[in-house]
Each structure stands twice: as structure tokens, then as C-alpha cells.
PDB file of C-alpha atoms in Angstrom:
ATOM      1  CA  UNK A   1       7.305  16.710  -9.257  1.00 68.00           C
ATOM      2  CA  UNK A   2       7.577  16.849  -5.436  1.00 81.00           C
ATOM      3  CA  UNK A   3       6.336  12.913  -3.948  1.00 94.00           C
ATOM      4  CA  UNK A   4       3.880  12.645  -1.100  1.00 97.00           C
ATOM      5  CA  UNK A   5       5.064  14.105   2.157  1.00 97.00           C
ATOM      6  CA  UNK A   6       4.245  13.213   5.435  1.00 98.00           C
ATOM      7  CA  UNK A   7       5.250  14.896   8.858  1.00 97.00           C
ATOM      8  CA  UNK A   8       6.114  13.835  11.193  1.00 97.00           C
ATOM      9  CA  UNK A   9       7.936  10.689  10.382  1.00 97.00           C
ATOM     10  CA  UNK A  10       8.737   9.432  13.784  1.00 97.00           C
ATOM     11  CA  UNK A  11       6.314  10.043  16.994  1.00 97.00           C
ATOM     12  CA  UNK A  12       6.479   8.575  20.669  1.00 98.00           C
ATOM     13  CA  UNK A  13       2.919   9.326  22.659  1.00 98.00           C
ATOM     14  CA  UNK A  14       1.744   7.901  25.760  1.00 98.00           C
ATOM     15  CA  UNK A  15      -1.325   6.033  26.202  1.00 98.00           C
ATOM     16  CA  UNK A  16      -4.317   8.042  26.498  1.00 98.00           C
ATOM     17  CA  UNK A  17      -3.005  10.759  24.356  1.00 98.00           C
ATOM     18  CA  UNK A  18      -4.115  12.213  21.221  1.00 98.00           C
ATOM     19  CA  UNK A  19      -1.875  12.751  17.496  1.00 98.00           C
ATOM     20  CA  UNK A  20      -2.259  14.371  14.683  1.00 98.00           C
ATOM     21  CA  UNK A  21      -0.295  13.357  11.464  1.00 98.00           C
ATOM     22  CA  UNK A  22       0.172  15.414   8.591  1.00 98.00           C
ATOM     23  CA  UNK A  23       0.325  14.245   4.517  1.00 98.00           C
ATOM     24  CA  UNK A  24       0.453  16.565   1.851  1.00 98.00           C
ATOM     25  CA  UNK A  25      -0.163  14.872  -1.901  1.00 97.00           C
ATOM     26  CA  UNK A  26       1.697  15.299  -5.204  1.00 96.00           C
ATOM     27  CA  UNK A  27       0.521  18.355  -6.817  1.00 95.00           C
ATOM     28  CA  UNK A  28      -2.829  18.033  -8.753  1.00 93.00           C
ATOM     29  CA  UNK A  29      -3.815  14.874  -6.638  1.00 94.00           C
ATOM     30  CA  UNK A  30      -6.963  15.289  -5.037  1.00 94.00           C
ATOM     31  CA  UNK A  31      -7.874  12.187  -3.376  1.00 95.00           C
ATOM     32  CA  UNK A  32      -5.718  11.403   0.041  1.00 96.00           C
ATOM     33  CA  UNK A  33      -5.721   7.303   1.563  1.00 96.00           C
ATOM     34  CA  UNK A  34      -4.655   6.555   5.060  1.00 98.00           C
ATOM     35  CA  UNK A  35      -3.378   3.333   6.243  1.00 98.00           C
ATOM     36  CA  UNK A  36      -2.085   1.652   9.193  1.00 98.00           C
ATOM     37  CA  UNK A  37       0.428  -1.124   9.030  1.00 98.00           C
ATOM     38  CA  UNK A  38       1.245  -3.221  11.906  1.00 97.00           C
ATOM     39  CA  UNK A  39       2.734  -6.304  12.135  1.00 94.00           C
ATOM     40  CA  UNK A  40       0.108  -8.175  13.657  1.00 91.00           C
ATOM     41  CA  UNK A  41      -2.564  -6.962  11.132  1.00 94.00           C
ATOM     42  CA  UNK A  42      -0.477  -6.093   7.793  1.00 95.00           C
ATOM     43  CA  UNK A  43      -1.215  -3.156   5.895  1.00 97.00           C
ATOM     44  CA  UNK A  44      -5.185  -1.893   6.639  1.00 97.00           C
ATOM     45  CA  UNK A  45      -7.313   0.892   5.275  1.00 96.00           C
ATOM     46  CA  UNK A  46      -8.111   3.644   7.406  1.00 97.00           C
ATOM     47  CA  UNK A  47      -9.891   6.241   5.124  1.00 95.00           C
ATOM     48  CA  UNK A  48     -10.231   8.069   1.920  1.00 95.00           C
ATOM     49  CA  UNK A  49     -10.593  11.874   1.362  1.00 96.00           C
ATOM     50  CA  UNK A  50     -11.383  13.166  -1.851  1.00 94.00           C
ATOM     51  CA  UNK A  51     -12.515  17.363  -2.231  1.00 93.00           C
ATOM     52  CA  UNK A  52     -12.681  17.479   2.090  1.00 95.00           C
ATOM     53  CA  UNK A  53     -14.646  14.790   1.939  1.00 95.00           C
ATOM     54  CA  UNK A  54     -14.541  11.564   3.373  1.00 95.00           C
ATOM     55  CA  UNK A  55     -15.437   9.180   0.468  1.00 93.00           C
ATOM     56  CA  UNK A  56     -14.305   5.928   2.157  1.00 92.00           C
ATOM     57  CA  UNK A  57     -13.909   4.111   5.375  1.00 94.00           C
ATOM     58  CA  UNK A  58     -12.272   1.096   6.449  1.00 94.00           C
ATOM     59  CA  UNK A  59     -13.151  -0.834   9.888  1.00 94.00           C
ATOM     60  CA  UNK A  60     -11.919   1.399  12.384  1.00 96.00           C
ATOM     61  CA  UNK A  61     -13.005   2.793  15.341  1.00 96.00           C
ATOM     62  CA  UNK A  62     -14.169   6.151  16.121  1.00 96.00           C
ATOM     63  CA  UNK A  63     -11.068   7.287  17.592  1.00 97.00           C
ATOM     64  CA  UNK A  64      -9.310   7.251  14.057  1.00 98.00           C
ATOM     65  CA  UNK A  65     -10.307  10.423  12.351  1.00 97.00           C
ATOM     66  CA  UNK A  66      -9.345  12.676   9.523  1.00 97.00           C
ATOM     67  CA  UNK A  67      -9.904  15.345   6.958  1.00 97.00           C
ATOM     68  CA  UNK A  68      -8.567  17.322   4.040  1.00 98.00           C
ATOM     69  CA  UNK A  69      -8.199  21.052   3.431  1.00 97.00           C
ATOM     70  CA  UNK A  70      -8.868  22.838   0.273  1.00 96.00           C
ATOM     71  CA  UNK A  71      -5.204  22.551  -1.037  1.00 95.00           C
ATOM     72  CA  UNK A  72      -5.638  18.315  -0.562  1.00 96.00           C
ATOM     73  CA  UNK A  73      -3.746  18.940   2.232  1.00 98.00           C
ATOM     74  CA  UNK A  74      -4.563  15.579   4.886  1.00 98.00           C
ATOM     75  CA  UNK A  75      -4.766  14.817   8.877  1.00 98.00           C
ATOM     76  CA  UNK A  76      -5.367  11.895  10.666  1.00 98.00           C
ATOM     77  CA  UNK A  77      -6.183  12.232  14.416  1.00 98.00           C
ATOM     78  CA  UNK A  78      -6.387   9.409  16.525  1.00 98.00           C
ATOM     79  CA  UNK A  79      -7.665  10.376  20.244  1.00 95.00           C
ATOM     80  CA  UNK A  80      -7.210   8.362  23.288  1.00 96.00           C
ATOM     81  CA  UNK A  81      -4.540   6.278  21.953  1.00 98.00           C
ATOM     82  CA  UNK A  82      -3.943   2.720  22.841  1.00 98.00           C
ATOM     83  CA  UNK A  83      -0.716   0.201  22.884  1.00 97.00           C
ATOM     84  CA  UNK A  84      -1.962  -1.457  19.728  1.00 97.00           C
ATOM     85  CA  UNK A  85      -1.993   1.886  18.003  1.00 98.00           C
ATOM     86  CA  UNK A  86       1.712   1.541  17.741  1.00 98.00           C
ATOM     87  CA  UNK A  87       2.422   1.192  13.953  1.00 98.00           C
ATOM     88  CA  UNK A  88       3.672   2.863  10.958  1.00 98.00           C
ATOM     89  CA  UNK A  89       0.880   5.074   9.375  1.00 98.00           C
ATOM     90  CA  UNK A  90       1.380   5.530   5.176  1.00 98.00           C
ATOM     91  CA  UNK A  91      -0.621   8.089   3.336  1.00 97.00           C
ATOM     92  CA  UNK A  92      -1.174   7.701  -0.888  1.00 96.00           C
ATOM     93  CA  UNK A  93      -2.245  10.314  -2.864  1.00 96.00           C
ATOM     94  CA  UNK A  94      -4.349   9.962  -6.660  1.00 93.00           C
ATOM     95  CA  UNK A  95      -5.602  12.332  -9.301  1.00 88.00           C
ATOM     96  CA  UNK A  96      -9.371  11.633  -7.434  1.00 78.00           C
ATOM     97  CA  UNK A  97     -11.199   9.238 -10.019  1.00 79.00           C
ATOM     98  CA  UNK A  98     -11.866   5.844  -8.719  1.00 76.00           C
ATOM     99  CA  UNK A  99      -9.813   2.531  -9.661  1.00 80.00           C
ATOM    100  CA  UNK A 100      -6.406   4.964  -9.736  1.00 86.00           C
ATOM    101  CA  UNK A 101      -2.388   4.086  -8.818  1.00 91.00           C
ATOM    102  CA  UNK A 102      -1.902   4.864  -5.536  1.00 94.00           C
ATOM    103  CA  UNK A 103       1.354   6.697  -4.529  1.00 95.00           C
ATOM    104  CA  UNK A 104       2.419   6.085  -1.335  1.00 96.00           C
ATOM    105  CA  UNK A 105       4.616   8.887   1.240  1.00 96.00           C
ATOM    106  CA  UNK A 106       7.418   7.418   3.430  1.00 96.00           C
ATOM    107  CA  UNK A 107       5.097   7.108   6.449  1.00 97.00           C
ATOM    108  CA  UNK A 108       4.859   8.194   9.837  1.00 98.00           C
ATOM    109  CA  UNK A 109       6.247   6.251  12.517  1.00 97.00           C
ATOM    110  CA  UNK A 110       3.869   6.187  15.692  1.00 98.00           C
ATOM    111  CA  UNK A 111       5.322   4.344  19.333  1.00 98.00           C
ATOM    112  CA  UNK A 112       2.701   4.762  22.013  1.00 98.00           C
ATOM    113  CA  UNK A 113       4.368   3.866  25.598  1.00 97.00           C
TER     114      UNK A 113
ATOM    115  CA  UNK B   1     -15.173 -10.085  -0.080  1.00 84.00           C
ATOM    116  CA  UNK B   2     -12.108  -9.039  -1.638  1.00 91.00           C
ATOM    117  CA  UNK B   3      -8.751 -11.036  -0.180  1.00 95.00           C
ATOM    118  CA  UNK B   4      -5.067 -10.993  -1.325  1.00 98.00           C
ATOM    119  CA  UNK B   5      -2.615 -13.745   0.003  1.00 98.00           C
ATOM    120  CA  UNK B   6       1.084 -14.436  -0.567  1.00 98.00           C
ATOM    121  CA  UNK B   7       1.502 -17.688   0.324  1.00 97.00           C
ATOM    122  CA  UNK B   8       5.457 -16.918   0.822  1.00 97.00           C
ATOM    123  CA  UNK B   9       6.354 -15.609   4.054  1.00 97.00           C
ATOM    124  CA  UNK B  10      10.309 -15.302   3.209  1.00 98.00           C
ATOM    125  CA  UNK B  11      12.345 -16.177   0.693  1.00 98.00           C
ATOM    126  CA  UNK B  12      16.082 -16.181   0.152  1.00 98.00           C
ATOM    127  CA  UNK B  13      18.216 -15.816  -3.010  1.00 98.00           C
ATOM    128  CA  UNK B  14      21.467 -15.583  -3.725  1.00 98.00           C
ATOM    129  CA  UNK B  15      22.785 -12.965  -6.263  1.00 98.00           C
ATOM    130  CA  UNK B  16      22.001 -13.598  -9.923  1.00 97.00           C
ATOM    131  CA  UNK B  17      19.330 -16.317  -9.184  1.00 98.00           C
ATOM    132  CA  UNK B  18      15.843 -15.766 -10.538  1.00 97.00           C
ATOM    133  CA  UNK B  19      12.721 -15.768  -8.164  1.00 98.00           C
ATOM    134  CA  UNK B  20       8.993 -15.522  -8.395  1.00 98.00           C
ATOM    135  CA  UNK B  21       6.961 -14.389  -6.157  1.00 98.00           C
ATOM    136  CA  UNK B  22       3.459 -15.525  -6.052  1.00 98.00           C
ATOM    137  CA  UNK B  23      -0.149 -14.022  -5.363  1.00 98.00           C
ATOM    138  CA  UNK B  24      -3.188 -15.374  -5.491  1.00 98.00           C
ATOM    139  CA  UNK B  25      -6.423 -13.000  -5.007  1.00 97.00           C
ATOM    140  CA  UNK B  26     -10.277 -13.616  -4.750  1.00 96.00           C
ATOM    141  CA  UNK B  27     -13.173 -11.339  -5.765  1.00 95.00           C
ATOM    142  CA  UNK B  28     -16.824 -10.804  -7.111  1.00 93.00           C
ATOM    143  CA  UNK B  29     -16.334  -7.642  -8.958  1.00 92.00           C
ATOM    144  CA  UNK B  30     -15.479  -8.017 -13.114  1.00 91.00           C
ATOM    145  CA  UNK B  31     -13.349  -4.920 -12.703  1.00 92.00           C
ATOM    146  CA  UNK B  32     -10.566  -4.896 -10.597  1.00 94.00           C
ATOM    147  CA  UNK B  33      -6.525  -4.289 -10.931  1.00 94.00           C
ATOM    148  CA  UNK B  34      -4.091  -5.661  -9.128  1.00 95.00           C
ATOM    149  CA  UNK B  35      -0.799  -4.138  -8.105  1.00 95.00           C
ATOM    150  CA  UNK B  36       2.484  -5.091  -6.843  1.00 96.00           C
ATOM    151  CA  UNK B  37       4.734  -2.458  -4.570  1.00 97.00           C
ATOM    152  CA  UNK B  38       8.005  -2.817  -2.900  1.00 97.00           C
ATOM    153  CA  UNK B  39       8.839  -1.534   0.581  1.00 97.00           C
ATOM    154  CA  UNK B  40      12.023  -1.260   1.220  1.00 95.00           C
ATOM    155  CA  UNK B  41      13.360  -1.075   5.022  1.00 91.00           C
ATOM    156  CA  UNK B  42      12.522   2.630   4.856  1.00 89.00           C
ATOM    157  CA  UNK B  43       9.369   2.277   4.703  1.00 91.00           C
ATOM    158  CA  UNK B  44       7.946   3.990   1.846  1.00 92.00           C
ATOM    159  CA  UNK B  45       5.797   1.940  -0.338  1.00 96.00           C
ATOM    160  CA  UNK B  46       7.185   2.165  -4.187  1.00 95.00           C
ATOM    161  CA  UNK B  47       4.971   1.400  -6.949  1.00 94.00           C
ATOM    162  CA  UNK B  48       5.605  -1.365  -9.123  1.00 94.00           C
ATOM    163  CA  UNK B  49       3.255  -2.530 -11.550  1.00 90.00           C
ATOM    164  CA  UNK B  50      -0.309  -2.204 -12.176  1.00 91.00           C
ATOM    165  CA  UNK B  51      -2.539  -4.444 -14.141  1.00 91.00           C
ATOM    166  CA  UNK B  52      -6.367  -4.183 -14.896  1.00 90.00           C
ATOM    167  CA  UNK B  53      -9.115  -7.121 -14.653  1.00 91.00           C
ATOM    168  CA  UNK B  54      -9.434  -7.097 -18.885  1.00 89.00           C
ATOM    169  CA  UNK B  55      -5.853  -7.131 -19.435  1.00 84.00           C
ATOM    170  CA  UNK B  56      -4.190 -10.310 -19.321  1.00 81.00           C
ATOM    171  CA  UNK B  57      -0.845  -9.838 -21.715  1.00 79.00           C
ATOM    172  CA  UNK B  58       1.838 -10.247 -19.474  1.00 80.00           C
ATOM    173  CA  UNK B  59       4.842  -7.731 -19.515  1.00 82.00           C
ATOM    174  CA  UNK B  60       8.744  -7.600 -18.968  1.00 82.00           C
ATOM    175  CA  UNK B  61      10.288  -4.505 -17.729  1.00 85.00           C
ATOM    176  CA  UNK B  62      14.102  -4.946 -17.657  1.00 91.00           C
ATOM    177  CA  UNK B  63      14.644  -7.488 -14.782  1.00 93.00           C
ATOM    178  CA  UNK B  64      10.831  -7.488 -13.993  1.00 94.00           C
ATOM    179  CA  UNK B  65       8.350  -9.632 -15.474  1.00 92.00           C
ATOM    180  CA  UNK B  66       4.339 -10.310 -14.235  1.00 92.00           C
ATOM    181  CA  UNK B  67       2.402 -13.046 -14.812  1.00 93.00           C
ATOM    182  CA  UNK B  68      -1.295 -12.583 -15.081  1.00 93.00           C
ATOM    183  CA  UNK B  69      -3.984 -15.558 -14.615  1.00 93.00           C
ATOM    184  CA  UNK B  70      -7.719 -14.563 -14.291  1.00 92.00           C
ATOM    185  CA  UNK B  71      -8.537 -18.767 -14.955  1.00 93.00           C
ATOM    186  CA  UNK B  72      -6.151 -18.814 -11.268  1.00 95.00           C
ATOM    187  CA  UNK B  73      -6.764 -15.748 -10.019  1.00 95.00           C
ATOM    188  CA  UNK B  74      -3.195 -15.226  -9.759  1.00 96.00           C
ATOM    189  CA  UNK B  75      -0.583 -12.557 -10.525  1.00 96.00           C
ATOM    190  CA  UNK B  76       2.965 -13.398 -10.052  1.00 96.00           C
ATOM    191  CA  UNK B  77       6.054 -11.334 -10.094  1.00 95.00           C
ATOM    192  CA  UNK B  78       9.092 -12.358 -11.157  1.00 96.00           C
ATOM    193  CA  UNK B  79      12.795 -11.050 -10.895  1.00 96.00           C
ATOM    194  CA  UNK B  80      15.243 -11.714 -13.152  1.00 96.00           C
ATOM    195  CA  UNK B  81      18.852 -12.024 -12.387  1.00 97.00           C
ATOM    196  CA  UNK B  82      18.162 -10.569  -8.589  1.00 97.00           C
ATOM    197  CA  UNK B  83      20.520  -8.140  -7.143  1.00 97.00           C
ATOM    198  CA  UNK B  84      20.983  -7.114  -3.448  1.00 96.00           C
ATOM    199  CA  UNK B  85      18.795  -3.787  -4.193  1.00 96.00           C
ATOM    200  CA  UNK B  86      16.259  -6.344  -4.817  1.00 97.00           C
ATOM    201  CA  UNK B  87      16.065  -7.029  -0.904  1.00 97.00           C
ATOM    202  CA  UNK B  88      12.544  -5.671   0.129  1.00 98.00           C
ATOM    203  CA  UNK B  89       8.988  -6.750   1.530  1.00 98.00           C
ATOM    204  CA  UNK B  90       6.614  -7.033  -1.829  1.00 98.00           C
ATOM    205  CA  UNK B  91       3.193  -6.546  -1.343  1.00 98.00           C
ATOM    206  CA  UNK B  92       0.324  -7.236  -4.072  1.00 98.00           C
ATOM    207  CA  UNK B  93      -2.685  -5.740  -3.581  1.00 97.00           C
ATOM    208  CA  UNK B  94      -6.208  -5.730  -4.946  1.00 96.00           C
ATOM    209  CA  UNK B  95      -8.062  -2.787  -5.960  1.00 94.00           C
ATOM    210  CA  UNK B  96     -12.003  -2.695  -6.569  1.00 90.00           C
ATOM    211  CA  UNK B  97     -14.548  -0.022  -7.498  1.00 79.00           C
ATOM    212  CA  UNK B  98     -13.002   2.610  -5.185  1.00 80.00           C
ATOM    213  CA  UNK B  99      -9.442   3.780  -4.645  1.00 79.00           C
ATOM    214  CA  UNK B 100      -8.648   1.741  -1.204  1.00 86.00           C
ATOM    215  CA  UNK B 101      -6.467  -1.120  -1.975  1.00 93.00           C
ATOM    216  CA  UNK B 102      -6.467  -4.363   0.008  1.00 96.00           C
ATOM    217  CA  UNK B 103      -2.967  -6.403   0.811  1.00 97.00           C
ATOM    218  CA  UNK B 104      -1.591  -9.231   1.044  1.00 97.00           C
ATOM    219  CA  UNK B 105       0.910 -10.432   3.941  1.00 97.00           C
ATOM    220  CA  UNK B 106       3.494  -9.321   2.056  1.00 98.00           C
ATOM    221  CA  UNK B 107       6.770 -11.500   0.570  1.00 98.00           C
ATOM    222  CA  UNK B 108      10.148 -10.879   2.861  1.00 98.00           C
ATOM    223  CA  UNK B 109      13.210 -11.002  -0.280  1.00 98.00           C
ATOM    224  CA  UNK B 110      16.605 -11.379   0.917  1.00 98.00           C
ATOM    225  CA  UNK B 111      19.482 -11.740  -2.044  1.00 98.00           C
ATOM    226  CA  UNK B 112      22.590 -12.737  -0.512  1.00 97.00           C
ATOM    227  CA  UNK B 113      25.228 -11.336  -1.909  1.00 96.00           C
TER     228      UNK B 113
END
């Protein structure tokens, strides 16, 4: 069975921009996590989507969006983007219930200039 | 409040040595699991172990082996007989009534060849 995928895995954007990142999930998982991990902060949770909806939400702000299509298919947009957004943003994928393993993609790589 | 720290910024090993890595968590909830993962310089986030709040029987898979304390509130990983493959950031993690997972700092493993 195919792993999480996430595209694409390296991005440079200038400040004031806007990205979107793409993950698709292992077959049959229905749930999608975002995270961010930066040096200064570690690993942090950005959001949870589970049947295009958002289910959970970590401390973020408003510029850090997302959503999931019918095939569990994720985005993450993040508008306006700032220096600190620089970091490597990892996507997990579970069946949906709550309390499951969470299996991670390889990540996407942001560097905003 | 759910935390996760790893006390253990870095550690260095040389080949064949045995090392533990520790992690000590805090929560409220009764019903919780705790995972370790592996991130190696790629990036990806590989799943290790998980172990639930009830179950406290600690395990050995091949070189791996966990140690579970709920009286500590700890849950330490240990590698037997470490090989350079074993050279990787470990993160535990803490996992509570939803599927976002909280981190700890992470553990820097070097095994010198």
C-alpha cells in the first residue's frame, strides 16, 4: 500500500506571498493532520481534517488554512507569508477514529525569502 | 495541559553500545498513548512504537525495547547493540482524546562508527 504523499517537497516563496501544499493519505485513511516543524518551536499542530471537515485546530493564526476533498485528498494554504513561516510542513494520515497511529508523509520543505 | 519533554538534547554512541533514550510526559486525561517515531535526515517521520495509557507490559522488538512507567510518567526507548542506521532525531509524543499528537524536543542520536 502506497505511503502518504505530499507535493511539493521543496518550495522557495517570498514574503507576502501565498502557498498551497498538497498531501494525499494512504488509501482508506480518512482523517488528514498538518504540522509545522521549525527549529525554534519543534514539531506543532496545525489542523485536523476528517470527511472535509475540520475536526481540530491547533494555535495558529488565520493565515494557516486547509481542507480536504471527497477522496481525503488535503491542502494547506498559508496567505501572506512571513520569515518565520520558513519550516518543514509534515502531513499524517489515519483510518478517522480518534486516539489512532499517525502515519506521517516525507514533508514539504517551505523557504520564504 | 498535555506536555512531552526529552530531557536529552544529543547523544553520542559508538557502534555496538546500548542507549536509552528517555521521556517523561504530563497529563490529566486516564486515556492517552504515547508514541515514539524516528526522523531520519530526510525528513519523514517513521513510526515506531505505540503504547496505550492501560497497558504497561513493556516490549522488545529485535534491537528495540520500551519501557513504560505510569507511577513516573515516563516511557523510555532503548536500543540495543546500536548501529549507524540508528543515527536519527527520536521524537515521543503524547496523544489524548483526539488524533493530534503533541512532541517532545526531540533526542539528536549519532552512532559513530
Amino acid at each position: 500500500k502506497a505511503g502518504v504523499t505530499q507535493t511539493p517537497r521543496y518550495l522557495i516563496k517570498t514574503r507576502g506571498q501565498q502557498v498551497t501544499l498538497s498531501c494525499s493519505p494512504i488509501s482508506g485513511h480518512r482523517s488528514v493532520s498538518w504540522y509545522q516543524q521549525t527549529p525554534g518551536q519543534g514539531l506543532q499542530f496545525l489542523f485536523e481534517y476528517f470527511s472535509e471537515t475540520q475536526r481540530n485546530k491547533g494555535n495558529f493564526p488565520g493565515r494557516f488554512s486547509g481542507r480536504q476533498f471527497s477522496n481525503s485528498r488535503s491542502e494547506m494554504n498559508v496567505s501572506t507569508l512571513e520569515l518565520g513561516d520558513s519550516a518543514l510542513y509534515l502531513c499524517a494520515s489515519t483510518m478517522g477514529q480518534a486516539l489512532q497511529t499517525q502515519y506521517f508523509g516525507p514533508g514539504t520543505r517551505l523557504l520564504v525569502l | 495541559a498535555q506536555k512531552v519533554t526529552q530531557a536529552q538534547t544529543e547523544i553520542s554512541v559508538v557502534e555496538k553500545e546500548d542507549v536509552t533514550l528517555d521521556c517523561v510526559y504530563e497529563t490529566r486525561d486516564t486515556t492517552y498513548y504515547l508514541f515514539w517515531y524516528k526522523q531520519p535526515p530526510s525528513g519523514e517521520l517513521v513510526f515506531l512504537i505505540r503504547r496505550n495509557s492501560f497497558d504497561e507490559q513493556n516490549e522488545i522488538s529485535g534491537r528495540y525495547s520500551w519501557n513504560f512507567q505510569k507511577s513516573t510518567s515516563s516511557f523510555n526507548f532503548t536500543i540495543t547493540a546500536s548501529q549507524v542506521v540508528d543515527s536519527a532525531v527520536y521524537f515521543c509524543a503524547l496523544q489524548t482524546g483526539a488524533n493530534n499528537l503533541f512532541f517532545g524536543t526531540g533526542t539528536r542520536l549519532t552512532v559513530i562508527p
